[in-house]
């Protein structure tokens, strides 16, 4: 490969990205050296197996990817804001809308949700960690280095350019000869393996590590949502694993699984992708439903209405999520019967989703509502998500979809589903559980300013796209003539995108301001919460629970406060066994990064060496004896006494 093909050149933005990457790469080591934090970083974070710290790292990575994907979104809105715009050429625009979709769904929404899972689930079920702590660390570092591998494509080799769904033959070597879609197949593969391990880990954790007395129908709703999500991950992600492996074989080894000759079938990719891709939508939506259920019940000061119907509706959604994938390509040549069947299943999935809306509304009815920042996001979600759901039913009609398909109407629909359904939820959950991690709340005033900017600007950004779609503006149209009349609504959408940017900047500023100036509130519960995690101190000690809680009913902590009964059994403290920190997951993640990078460019010898190194680290792990460590009774007593002293 020639030098000018290795580094992407030709546009000022690319050079600016290169300069920023170099500056950051220099600034971080210099800063760590100056403040003497290398040892701290290695001991406390890079080698940690503590589920809470891993959760924090997931959330930090998700926030970084939010702004990385947000830059792509701003560039797209800026490009289409005026007719005949020359800000981006067609190829660069293809790369930007491709990476925007990949990053926002797989490297922002997924890690944000998994981060909250890591922080909250062991606390909600009364466990001291997840079932497999070291596997949890491996999962994070595979996700992280998969994300980094995709992101360097912007300056080294070129980004993927066939859309986030990478349809063949557009993603084939014939129509995409650069290495961009090699990055796609390998980065998503590495991160996807980590996600699959996360699903297995949390399924085992929830089924096997619940506190005594916590039967399935006594679990908090967020825990239920994660249990069902873990099952979907386990069934859906192997399909993506196989599809990406076949994609790599087609592009780099000359096979023709997705070709249009020699027995290949390009539609095979579309089917495999959406067999994974539509359940993926519910992988990021169902945990959001669990978050909203926790928040709405807490700030309405009521038990969640229809607990069992909420559980059953989530189970129904999880089953139906595997039966609707063909609605993504009604217009691609299926017969009337196939389109009709999938039209019915797609409409049917709206029924259990609608059940949840009514559950939340009845929970709010006659409640004593507190309009906190998490509650504002939860309340805004209901009407905005309903618009997304109604337009989804419109798109479910196969005959009508011939008009809507591949237009900006579809773009507006899935943003009206995913942003209120997932982004609002993770921000609400982040505000809600922030005190559990750090012992103080985020600033409410800044939180509400951020909310109003995001909620209003979201509608200003995406509602015009419904109208543009109905007027005939197609997806991925990177420029248009003035005679189309698309300009005014696109400019309005650009104004909304700027407002969204301000809202997200305020969110990050809130974290900075609150960390420096917000009073530390370890007294009592920062929120009047119901679930078991709030029975732990804020911030939570390494071992989570000094004594294992005993649960005999739903919302056990709320009843314990009301009845004045302790959740833990009487008796003295006992030593607590905890896993040791370990650097192997981080090292394995680095090795996967280099393996993926070498594979992207078909550098087989270094790729084989990196692959053998990965196998070696896994083999070494099978013989390694690591029995963890015990926290002594004296250490537990000192920690608990210090926490009680702070509460006084």
Coordinates of C-alpha atoms in Angstrom, one line a residue:
X1 CA 0.0 0.0 0.0
X2 CA 1.3 3.4 -0.9
X3 CA 1.9 6.0 1.8
X4 CA -0.8 8.4 0.5
X5 CA -3.3 5.5 0.5
X6 CA -2.5 4.6 4.1
X7 CA -3.2 8.1 5.5
X8 CA -6.4 9.7 4.3
X9 CA -5.7 13.1 2.8
X10 CA -7.2 15.8 0.7
X11 CA -9.6 17.7 3.0
X12 CA -8.9 20.3 5.7
X13 CA -11.2 18.4 8.2
X14 CA -9.1 15.3 7.8
X15 CA -5.9 17.2 8.5
X16 CA -7.6 18.8 11.5
X17 CA -8.6 15.4 12.8
X18 CA -5.0 14.1 12.4
X19 CA -3.6 17.1 14.3
X20 CA -6.1 16.7 17.1
X21 CA -5.3 12.9 17.4
X22 CA -1.6 13.7 17.6
X23 CA -2.2 16.4 20.2
X24 CA -4.4 14.2 22.4
X25 CA -1.9 11.3 22.0
X26 CA 0.8 13.6 23.4
X27 CA -1.2 15.5 26.0
X28 CA -2.5 12.4 27.8
X29 CA 0.9 10.8 28.5
X30 CA 2.4 14.2 29.4
X31 CA -0.5 14.9 31.8
X32 CA -0.3 11.5 33.5
X33 CA 3.5 11.9 33.9
X34 CA 3.3 15.4 35.2
X35 CA 0.6 14.5 37.8
X36 CA 2.3 11.1 38.6
X37 CA -0.9 9.2 37.8
X38 CA 0.4 6.3 35.8
X39 CA 0.4 3.9 38.8
X40 CA -3.0 5.1 39.9
X41 CA -4.5 4.6 36.4
X42 CA -3.1 1.1 36.1
X43 CA -4.1 0.0 39.6
X44 CA -7.5 1.6 39.9
X45 CA -8.9 1.6 36.3
X46 CA -7.0 -0.3 33.6
X47 CA -6.8 -3.5 35.7
X48 CA -10.0 -3.2 37.6
X49 CA -12.6 -6.0 37.8
X50 CA -15.0 -4.0 40.0
X51 CA -18.4 -3.8 38.2
X52 CA -18.9 -0.2 39.3
X53 CA -15.6 1.1 37.9
X54 CA -16.2 -0.9 34.7
X55 CA -19.6 0.7 34.4
X56 CA -18.1 4.2 34.8
X57 CA -15.6 3.4 32.0
X58 CA -18.4 2.3 29.7
X59 CA -20.3 5.5 30.4
X60 CA -17.2 7.7 29.8
X61 CA -16.6 5.9 26.5
X62 CA -20.2 6.3 25.6
X63 CA -20.1 10.1 26.2
X64 CA -17.0 10.4 24.1
X65 CA -18.7 8.5 21.3
X66 CA -21.8 10.7 21.7
X67 CA -19.7 13.7 20.7
X68 CA -17.8 11.8 18.0
X69 CA -21.0 10.7 16.4
X70 CA -22.6 14.1 17.1
X71 CA -19.9 15.8 14.9
X72 CA -20.9 13.5 12.1
X73 CA -24.5 14.5 12.6
X74 CA -23.7 18.2 12.6
X75 CA -21.7 17.8 9.4
X76 CA -24.7 16.0 7.7
X77 CA -27.1 18.7 8.8
X78 CA -24.7 21.4 7.7
X79 CA -24.2 19.8 4.3
X80 CA -28.0 19.6 3.6
X81 CA -28.9 22.9 5.2
X82 CA -28.7 24.8 1.9
X83 CA -29.1 23.7 -1.7
X84 CA -26.0 22.9 -3.8
X85 CA -23.7 22.9 -0.8
X86 CA -20.1 22.0 -1.4
X87 CA -19.0 21.5 2.3
X88 CA -18.7 17.7 1.7
X89 CA -18.3 15.7 -1.4
X90 CA -20.4 12.6 -2.0
X91 CA -17.8 10.1 -0.8
X92 CA -17.1 12.0 2.4
X93 CA -20.8 12.3 3.0
X94 CA -21.2 8.5 2.5
X95 CA -18.5 7.8 5.1
X96 CA -20.0 10.3 7.6
X97 CA -23.6 8.9 7.6
X98 CA -22.1 5.4 7.8
X99 CA -19.9 6.0 10.9
X100 CA -22.7 8.2 12.5
X101 CA -25.0 5.2 12.5
X102 CA -22.5 2.7 13.7
X103 CA -21.1 4.9 16.4
X104 CA -24.4 6.1 17.8
X105 CA -26.0 2.6 18.0
X106 CA -23.1 0.3 18.8
X107 CA -20.6 2.5 20.4
X108 CA -22.8 5.1 22.2
X109 CA -26.2 3.6 23.1
X110 CA -25.0 0.1 23.8
X111 CA -22.1 1.0 26.1
X112 CA -24.2 3.6 27.9
X113 CA -26.8 1.0 28.7
X114 CA -24.1 -1.7 29.5
X115 CA -22.4 0.9 31.8
X116 CA -25.7 1.4 33.8
X117 CA -26.2 -2.4 33.8
X118 CA -22.8 -2.8 35.4
X119 CA -23.3 -0.1 38.0
X120 CA -26.9 -1.0 39.0
X121 CA -27.7 -4.7 38.5
X122 CA -25.5 -6.3 41.2
X123 CA -26.8 -3.6 43.6
X124 CA -30.4 -4.3 42.7
X125 CA -30.2 -8.0 43.2
X126 CA -28.0 -7.9 46.4
X127 CA -24.8 -9.3 44.8
X128 CA -21.2 -8.2 45.5
X129 CA -20.2 -8.3 41.8
X130 CA -21.2 -9.9 38.5
X131 CA -20.9 -13.7 38.1
X132 CA -17.6 -13.5 36.1
X133 CA -15.7 -10.3 37.1
X134 CA -12.7 -10.8 34.9
X135 CA -14.8 -11.7 31.9
X136 CA -16.7 -8.5 32.5
X137 CA -13.3 -6.6 32.2
X138 CA -12.5 -8.5 29.0
X139 CA -15.9 -7.5 27.6
X140 CA -15.2 -3.8 28.2
X141 CA -11.8 -3.8 26.7
X142 CA -12.9 -5.6 23.6
X143 CA -15.7 -3.1 23.2
X144 CA -13.3 -0.2 23.8
X145 CA -10.6 -1.3 21.4
X146 CA -13.2 -2.3 18.8
X147 CA -14.5 1.3 19.0
X148 CA -11.0 2.7 18.7
X149 CA -10.2 0.5 15.7
X150 CA -13.3 1.9 13.9
X151 CA -12.5 5.5 14.8
X152 CA -8.9 5.5 13.4
X153 CA -10.4 4.6 10.0
X154 CA -11.2 8.3 9.6
X155 CA -7.5 9.2 9.2
X156 CA -5.9 5.8 8.4
X157 CA -7.2 4.0 5.3
X158 CA -10.7 5.5 5.1
X159 CA -14.0 5.0 6.9
X160 CA -16.7 2.5 5.9
X161 CA -18.9 4.0 3.2
X162 CA -21.8 1.6 2.6
X163 CA -24.2 2.7 5.3
X164 CA -24.4 1.4 8.8
X165 CA -26.2 -1.7 7.5
X166 CA -23.4 -2.2 4.9
X167 CA -25.7 -3.7 2.2
X168 CA -24.1 -5.8 -0.5
X169 CA -23.1 -5.3 -3.3
X170 CA -22.3 -1.8 -2.1
X171 CA -20.0 -3.1 0.7
X172 CA -18.3 -5.5 -1.7
X173 CA -14.7 -5.1 -2.9
X174 CA -16.0 -4.2 -6.3
X175 CA -18.0 -1.1 -5.2
X176 CA -16.0 -0.3 -2.1
X177 CA -12.3 -1.0 -2.9
X178 CA -10.8 0.9 0.1
X179 CA -10.2 -0.8 3.5
X180 CA -13.1 1.1 5.1
X181 CA -15.5 -1.9 5.1
X182 CA -12.6 -4.1 6.4
X183 CA -12.7 -1.8 9.4
X184 CA -16.4 -2.4 9.6
X185 CA -16.2 -6.2 9.6
X186 CA -13.4 -6.4 12.1
X187 CA -14.2 -3.5 14.6
X188 CA -17.8 -4.7 14.9
X189 CA -16.6 -8.3 15.3
X190 CA -14.3 -7.5 18.2
X191 CA -16.8 -5.2 20.0
X192 CA -19.6 -7.7 19.3
X193 CA -17.8 -10.6 20.9
X194 CA -17.4 -8.4 24.0
X195 CA -21.2 -7.7 24.0
X196 CA -22.0 -11.3 23.6
X197 CA -19.9 -12.2 26.7
X198 CA -21.7 -9.4 28.6
X199 CA -25.1 -10.9 27.8
X200 CA -23.9 -14.3 29.1
X201 CA -22.4 -12.7 32.2
X202 CA -25.5 -10.8 33.2
X203 CA -27.9 -13.7 32.4
X204 CA -25.9 -15.9 34.9
X205 CA -25.6 -13.0 37.4
X206 CA -29.3 -12.4 37.5
X207 CA -30.3 -16.0 37.5
X208 CA -27.8 -17.3 40.1
X209 CA -26.7 -14.4 42.3
X210 CA -29.9 -12.8 43.6
X211 CA -30.2 -12.1 47.3
X212 CA -32.0 -14.6 49.5
X213 CA -35.8 -14.4 49.0
X214 CA -35.6 -12.4 45.8
X215 CA -37.7 -14.6 43.4
X216 CA -38.0 -13.6 39.8
X217 CA -41.3 -11.8 40.3
X218 CA -39.8 -9.8 43.1
X219 CA -37.0 -8.3 41.0
X220 CA -36.9 -4.6 40.1
X221 CA -38.2 -3.8 36.6
X222 CA -34.8 -2.6 35.4
X223 CA -33.3 -6.0 36.4
X224 CA -36.2 -7.7 34.5
X225 CA -35.4 -5.6 31.4
X226 CA -31.7 -6.6 31.6
X227 CA -32.5 -10.3 32.0
X228 CA -34.6 -10.2 28.9
X229 CA -32.1 -8.1 27.0
X230 CA -29.3 -10.5 27.9
X231 CA -31.4 -13.4 26.4
X232 CA -31.9 -11.3 23.2
X233 CA -28.1 -10.6 23.0
X234 CA -27.3 -14.3 23.4
X235 CA -29.6 -15.3 20.5
X236 CA -29.0 -12.3 18.2
X237 CA -25.3 -11.5 18.4
X238 CA -24.0 -14.9 17.1
X239 CA -25.9 -14.1 13.8
X240 CA -23.9 -10.8 13.5
X241 CA -20.7 -12.7 14.3
X242 CA -21.3 -15.2 11.4
X243 CA -22.4 -12.4 9.0
X244 CA -19.3 -10.3 9.7
X245 CA -17.0 -13.3 9.3
X246 CA -18.6 -14.1 5.9
X247 CA -18.2 -10.4 5.0
X248 CA -14.5 -10.5 5.8
X249 CA -14.1 -13.7 3.8
X250 CA -15.8 -12.1 0.8
X251 CA -13.7 -8.9 0.9
X252 CA -10.3 -10.3 1.9
X253 CA -10.2 -13.9 0.7
X254 CA -12.3 -13.9 -2.5
X255 CA -15.3 -16.0 -1.4
X256 CA -18.7 -15.0 -2.9
X257 CA -21.3 -15.6 -0.2
X258 CA -22.9 -12.2 -0.9
X259 CA -22.0 -11.9 -4.6
X260 CA -24.5 -11.9 -7.4
X261 CA -22.9 -14.8 -9.2
X262 CA -21.4 -18.3 -8.6
X263 CA -24.2 -19.2 -6.2
X264 CA -23.9 -16.2 -4.0
X265 CA -26.8 -14.0 -2.8
X266 CA -26.6 -10.4 -1.9
X267 CA -29.9 -10.5 -0.1
X268 CA -28.4 -13.1 2.3
X269 CA -26.5 -10.2 3.9
X270 CA -29.7 -8.1 4.3
X271 CA -31.5 -11.1 6.0
X272 CA -28.6 -11.9 8.3
X273 CA -28.0 -8.3 9.2
X274 CA -31.6 -7.6 10.1
X275 CA -32.1 -10.9 11.9
X276 CA -29.6 -9.4 14.3
X277 CA -30.4 -5.7 13.6
X278 CA -34.0 -5.6 14.6
X279 CA -33.5 -7.4 17.9
X280 CA -30.6 -5.0 18.4
X281 CA -33.2 -2.1 18.4
X282 CA -34.9 -3.8 21.4
X283 CA -31.5 -4.5 23.0
X284 CA -31.2 -0.7 23.4
X285 CA -34.9 -0.1 24.0
X286 CA -35.9 -2.6 26.6
X287 CA -33.3 -1.5 29.2
X288 CA -34.6 2.0 28.6
X289 CA -38.1 0.8 29.5
X290 CA -36.7 -0.6 32.8
X291 CA -35.0 2.7 33.6
X292 CA -38.2 4.7 33.0
X293 CA -40.1 2.3 35.2
X294 CA -37.7 2.8 38.1
X295 CA -37.8 6.6 37.7
X296 CA -41.5 7.1 37.1
X297 CA -42.4 5.0 40.1
X298 CA -39.9 6.8 42.3
X299 CA -40.9 10.3 41.5
X300 CA -44.6 9.6 41.3
X301 CA -44.3 8.2 44.9
X302 CA -46.3 5.1 43.8
X303 CA -45.7 1.4 43.1
X304 CA -45.4 0.7 39.4
X305 CA -48.8 0.0 38.0
X306 CA -49.2 -3.4 36.4
X307 CA -45.9 -5.0 37.4
X308 CA -46.8 -8.4 35.9
X309 CA -48.2 -7.0 32.7
X310 CA -44.9 -5.0 32.3
X311 CA -42.9 -8.2 32.6
X312 CA -45.2 -10.2 30.2
X313 CA -45.1 -7.4 27.6
X314 CA -41.3 -7.3 27.7
X315 CA -41.2 -11.1 27.1
X316 CA -43.7 -10.6 24.2
X317 CA -41.6 -7.9 22.7
X318 CA -38.4 -10.0 23.0
X319 CA -40.1 -12.9 21.1
X320 CA -41.7 -10.7 18.4
X321 CA -38.4 -8.8 17.9
X322 CA -37.1 -11.9 16.0
X323 CA -40.2 -12.1 13.8
X324 CA -40.2 -8.6 12.1
X325 CA -36.8 -8.3 10.3
X326 CA -38.2 -8.4 6.8
X327 CA -40.1 -5.1 7.3
X328 CA -36.6 -3.4 6.6
X329 CA -36.8 -4.5 3.0
X330 CA -40.4 -4.7 1.9
X331 CA -39.5 -3.1 -1.4
X332 CA -36.7 -5.6 -2.3
X333 CA -38.7 -8.2 -4.3
X334 CA -40.6 -10.3 -1.7
X335 CA -44.1 -11.6 -2.6
X336 CA -47.4 -10.4 -1.2
X337 CA -47.6 -13.2 1.3
X338 CA -44.2 -12.6 2.9
X339 CA -44.8 -8.9 3.1
X340 CA -48.3 -9.4 4.7
X341 CA -47.0 -11.8 7.4
X342 CA -44.2 -9.4 8.4
X343 CA -46.6 -6.5 8.3
X344 CA -48.8 -8.2 10.8
X345 CA -46.0 -9.2 13.1
X346 CA -44.6 -5.6 13.0
X347 CA -48.0 -4.1 13.9
X348 CA -48.4 -6.8 16.6
X349 CA -45.2 -5.7 18.4
X350 CA -46.8 -2.2 18.9
X351 CA -49.4 -3.9 21.3
X352 CA -47.1 -4.9 24.2
X353 CA -45.2 -1.6 23.7
X354 CA -48.5 0.3 24.0
X355 CA -49.2 -1.7 27.2
X356 CA -46.2 -0.1 28.8
X357 CA -47.2 3.4 27.9
X358 CA -50.5 2.9 29.7
X359 CA -48.7 1.3 32.7
X360 CA -46.6 4.4 33.1
X361 CA -49.6 6.8 32.6
X362 CA -51.5 4.9 35.3
X363 CA -48.5 5.0 37.6
X364 CA -48.5 8.8 37.2
X365 CA -52.3 9.0 37.8
X366 CA -52.9 10.5 41.3
X367 CA -49.2 10.4 42.0
X368 CA -47.3 13.0 44.0
X369 CA -45.0 13.9 41.1
X370 CA -41.6 15.5 41.6
X371 CA -40.3 17.2 38.5
X372 CA -36.7 16.3 38.9
X373 CA -34.3 16.1 35.9
X374 CA -34.6 12.3 35.5
X375 CA -38.4 12.6 35.7
X376 CA -38.5 15.4 33.1
X377 CA -36.7 13.1 30.6
X378 CA -39.1 10.3 31.5
X379 CA -42.2 12.4 31.0
X380 CA -40.9 13.9 27.7
X381 CA -40.2 10.3 26.5
X382 CA -43.9 9.3 26.6
X383 CA -45.4 11.7 24.0
X384 CA -42.3 11.8 21.8
X385 CA -41.8 8.0 21.7
X386 CA -45.6 7.7 20.9
X387 CA -45.0 9.7 17.7
X388 CA -42.2 7.4 16.8
X389 CA -44.4 4.4 17.5
X390 CA -47.4 5.7 15.5
X391 CA -45.1 6.4 12.5
X392 CA -43.6 2.9 12.9
X393 CA -47.1 1.4 12.5
X394 CA -47.4 3.6 9.3
X395 CA -44.2 2.1 8.0
X396 CA -45.3 -1.4 9.0
X397 CA -47.9 -1.3 6.2
X398 CA -46.1 -2.9 3.3
X399 CA -48.0 -1.2 0.6
X400 CA -47.6 2.3 2.2
X401 CA -43.9 1.6 2.8
X402 CA -43.3 1.8 -1.0
X403 CA -43.9 5.5 -0.5
X404 CA -42.1 6.0 2.8
X405 CA -39.1 3.6 2.2
X406 CA -35.7 5.2 1.8
X407 CA -37.0 8.7 2.5
X408 CA -36.3 11.2 5.3
X409 CA -39.7 10.1 6.8
X410 CA -37.9 6.9 7.8
X411 CA -35.0 8.8 9.2
X412 CA -37.3 10.9 11.3
X413 CA -39.2 7.8 12.5
X414 CA -36.2 5.9 13.9
X415 CA -34.8 9.0 15.5
X416 CA -38.2 9.5 17.2
X417 CA -37.9 6.0 18.5
X418 CA -34.2 5.8 19.4
X419 CA -33.5 9.2 20.9
X420 CA -36.4 9.5 23.4
X421 CA -36.4 5.7 23.8
X422 CA -32.7 5.3 24.5
X423 CA -30.8 8.5 24.7
X424 CA -33.3 10.2 27.0
X425 CA -33.4 7.1 29.1
X426 CA -29.6 6.7 29.6
X427 CA -29.3 10.4 30.5
X428 CA -32.2 10.1 33.0
X429 CA -30.6 6.9 34.4
X430 CA -27.2 8.7 34.6
X431 CA -28.7 11.5 36.6
X432 CA -30.7 9.1 38.8
X433 CA -27.9 6.7 39.7
X434 CA -25.1 9.2 39.7
X435 CA -25.2 9.6 43.6
X436 CA -24.7 5.8 44.0
X437 CA -21.4 6.1 42.3
X438 CA -20.1 9.4 43.7
X439 CA -22.1 10.4 46.7
X440 CA -23.6 13.6 45.4
X441 CA -26.2 14.6 42.8
X442 CA -25.6 16.4 39.5
X443 CA -26.7 20.0 39.6
X444 CA -30.5 20.2 39.1
X445 CA -30.6 23.6 37.5
X446 CA -28.0 22.7 34.9
X447 CA -29.7 19.4 34.4
X448 CA -33.0 21.0 33.6
X449 CA -31.4 23.6 31.3
X450 CA -29.8 20.7 29.4
X451 CA -33.1 18.8 29.3
X452 CA -35.1 21.7 27.8
X453 CA -32.4 22.3 25.1
X454 CA -32.3 18.6 24.2
X455 CA -36.1 18.0 24.3
X456 CA -37.1 21.1 22.3
X457 CA -34.1 21.0 19.9
X458 CA -34.8 17.3 19.2
X459 CA -38.2 18.1 17.8
X460 CA -37.0 21.1 15.9
X461 CA -34.3 18.8 14.3
X462 CA -36.3 15.8 13.4
X463 CA -40.0 16.7 12.9
X464 CA -39.2 18.6 9.7
X465 CA -37.7 15.4 8.3
X466 CA -41.2 13.8 8.4
X467 CA -42.4 16.5 6.0
X468 CA -39.3 16.4 3.8
X469 CA -39.8 12.6 3.5
X470 CA -43.4 12.9 2.4
X471 CA -42.3 15.6 -0.1
X472 CA -39.9 13.1 -1.7
X473 CA -36.5 13.8 -0.1
X474 CA -34.6 10.5 0.0
X475 CA -32.1 9.3 2.6
X476 CA -28.4 9.8 1.9
X477 CA -29.1 12.7 -0.5
X478 CA -26.0 14.8 0.0
X479 CA -27.1 17.7 -2.1
X480 CA -30.2 19.0 -4.0
X481 CA -31.2 21.8 -6.2
X482 CA -33.0 24.9 -5.1
X483 CA -36.1 24.0 -7.2
X484 CA -36.9 21.1 -4.9
X485 CA -38.0 23.4 -2.1
X486 CA -36.2 21.3 0.5
X487 CA -34.0 24.2 1.8
X488 CA -36.1 25.9 4.5
X489 CA -37.0 22.7 6.4
X490 CA -33.4 21.5 6.2
X491 CA -32.2 24.8 7.6
X492 CA -34.7 24.5 10.4
X493 CA -33.4 21.0 11.1
X494 CA -29.8 22.4 11.2
X495 CA -30.9 25.0 13.8
X496 CA -32.3 22.2 15.9
X497 CA -29.0 20.2 15.6
X498 CA -27.1 23.2 17.0
X499 CA -29.6 23.3 19.9
X500 CA -29.0 19.6 20.6
X501 CA -25.3 20.3 20.6
X502 CA -25.7 23.0 23.3
X503 CA -27.8 20.6 25.4
X504 CA -25.2 17.9 25.3
X505 CA -22.4 20.3 26.1
X506 CA -24.4 21.5 29.1
X507 CA -24.7 17.9 30.2
X508 CA -20.9 17.5 30.2
X509 CA -20.5 20.9 31.8
X510 CA -22.9 19.8 34.5
X511 CA -20.6 16.8 35.3
X512 CA -17.6 19.1 35.5
X513 CA -19.3 21.7 37.6
X514 CA -20.9 19.2 40.0
X515 CA -17.7 17.4 40.5
X516 CA -16.0 20.6 41.6
X517 CA -18.7 22.5 43.4
X518 CA -21.7 20.4 44.2
X519 CA -22.1 19.6 48.0
X520 CA -21.4 15.9 48.9
X521 CA -24.7 14.5 50.0
X522 CA -24.0 11.2 51.8
X523 CA -26.8 11.7 54.3
X524 CA -30.0 9.8 53.6
X525 CA -31.0 8.9 50.1
X526 CA -30.4 11.5 47.4
X527 CA -33.6 10.3 45.8
X528 CA -36.6 8.8 47.7
X529 CA -35.9 5.5 46.0
X530 CA -37.6 2.1 46.2
X531 CA -35.1 -0.5 44.9
X532 CA -32.5 -2.4 46.8
X533 CA -29.5 -0.5 45.4
X534 CA -30.5 2.5 47.6
X535 CA -30.0 0.5 50.8
X536 CA -26.2 0.7 50.1
X537 CA -24.2 3.8 51.1
X538 CA -23.4 6.5 48.5
X539 CA -20.8 6.1 47.2
X540 CA -20.9 2.3 47.3
X541 CA -17.9 0.6 49.0
X542 CA -15.9 -2.0 47.0
X543 CA -17.9 -4.9 48.5
X544 CA -21.3 -3.4 48.0
X545 CA -23.1 -5.0 50.9
X546 CA -21.4 -5.5 54.3
X547 CA -24.1 -8.1 55.0
X548 CA -26.2 -9.9 52.4
X549 CA -29.7 -8.4 52.3
X550 CA -32.8 -10.6 52.7
X551 CA -35.7 -9.8 50.4
X552 CA -39.2 -11.0 50.9
X553 CA -41.2 -8.7 48.7
X554 CA -41.1 -6.3 45.7
X555 CA -39.7 -2.8 46.5
X556 CA -38.2 -4.4 49.7
X557 CA -36.1 -1.3 50.6
X558 CA -39.1 1.0 50.5
X559 CA -41.1 -1.3 52.8
X560 CA -38.1 -1.7 55.1
X561 CA -38.0 2.1 55.5
X562 CA -41.7 2.3 56.1
X563 CA -41.8 -0.6 58.6
X564 CA -38.5 0.2 60.3
X565 CA -37.2 -3.3 59.7
X566 CA -33.6 -4.0 58.6
X567 CA -32.9 -5.8 55.2
X568 CA -29.9 -7.7 56.6
X569 CA -29.9 -10.5 59.1
X570 CA -28.6 -9.9 62.6
X571 CA -25.1 -11.0 63.4
X572 CA -21.5 -9.8 63.2
X573 CA -19.5 -9.0 60.1
X574 CA -17.7 -11.8 58.3
X575 CA -14.7 -11.5 55.9
X576 CA -15.7 -10.8 52.4
X577 CA -14.1 -12.5 49.4
X578 CA -13.4 -10.2 46.4
X579 CA -11.7 -10.8 43.1
X580 CA -8.2 -9.4 42.5
X581 CA -7.5 -6.7 39.9
X582 CA -5.8 -8.1 36.8
X583 CA -4.1 -6.6 33.8
X584 CA -4.8 -9.5 31.4
X585 CA -8.1 -8.2 30.1
X586 CA -6.5 -4.8 29.1
X587 CA -3.5 -6.5 27.5
X588 CA -5.9 -8.8 25.6
X589 CA -7.9 -5.8 24.4
X590 CA -4.7 -4.2 23.0
X591 CA -3.8 -7.4 21.3
X592 CA -7.2 -7.6 19.6
X593 CA -6.8 -4.0 18.5
X594 CA -3.5 -4.8 16.7
X595 CA -4.9 -8.1 15.3
X596 CA -7.8 -6.2 13.9
X597 CA -5.6 -3.4 12.5
X598 CA -3.2 -5.8 10.8
X599 CA -6.2 -7.8 9.3
X600 CA -7.7 -4.6 7.9
X601 CA -4.7 -4.1 5.7
X602 CA -4.1 -7.9 5.0
X603 CA -0.8 -7.8 6.8
X604 CA -0.9 -11.5 7.5
X605 CA 2.3 -12.2 9.4
X606 CA 1.8 -9.6 12.1
X607 CA -1.9 -10.5 12.2
X608 CA -0.9 -14.2 12.9
X609 CA 1.6 -13.1 15.6
X610 CA -1.1 -11.0 17.3
X611 CA -3.6 -13.9 17.0
X612 CA -1.1 -16.3 18.6
X613 CA -0.5 -13.8 21.4
X614 CA -4.2 -13.7 22.1
X615 CA -4.4 -17.5 22.2
X616 CA -1.3 -17.5 24.5
X617 CA -2.9 -15.1 27.0
X618 CA -6.1 -17.2 27.0
X619 CA -4.1 -20.4 27.5
X620 CA -2.1 -18.7 30.3
X621 CA -5.4 -17.8 32.0
X622 CA -6.4 -21.4 32.1
X623 CA -3.4 -22.3 34.2
X624 CA -3.3 -19.1 36.3
X625 CA -4.2 -19.5 40.0
X626 CA -5.8 -16.4 41.3
X627 CA -7.8 -16.9 44.5
X628 CA -8.8 -13.3 45.0
X629 CA -8.5 -11.5 48.3
X630 CA -10.4 -11.1 51.5
X631 CA -11.6 -7.9 53.1
X632 CA -11.1 -8.4 56.8
X633 CA -13.7 -7.8 59.5
X634 CA -11.6 -4.9 60.8
X635 CA -11.5 -3.2 57.4
X636 CA -15.3 -3.6 57.0
X637 CA -16.0 -2.2 60.4
X638 CA -13.7 0.8 59.7
X639 CA -15.5 1.5 56.4
X640 CA -19.0 1.1 57.9
X641 CA -18.1 3.3 60.9
X642 CA -16.7 6.0 58.6
X643 CA -19.9 5.9 56.5
X644 CA -22.1 6.1 59.6
X645 CA -19.9 9.0 60.9
X646 CA -20.4 10.9 57.6
X647 CA -24.2 10.3 57.8
X648 CA -24.3 11.8 61.2

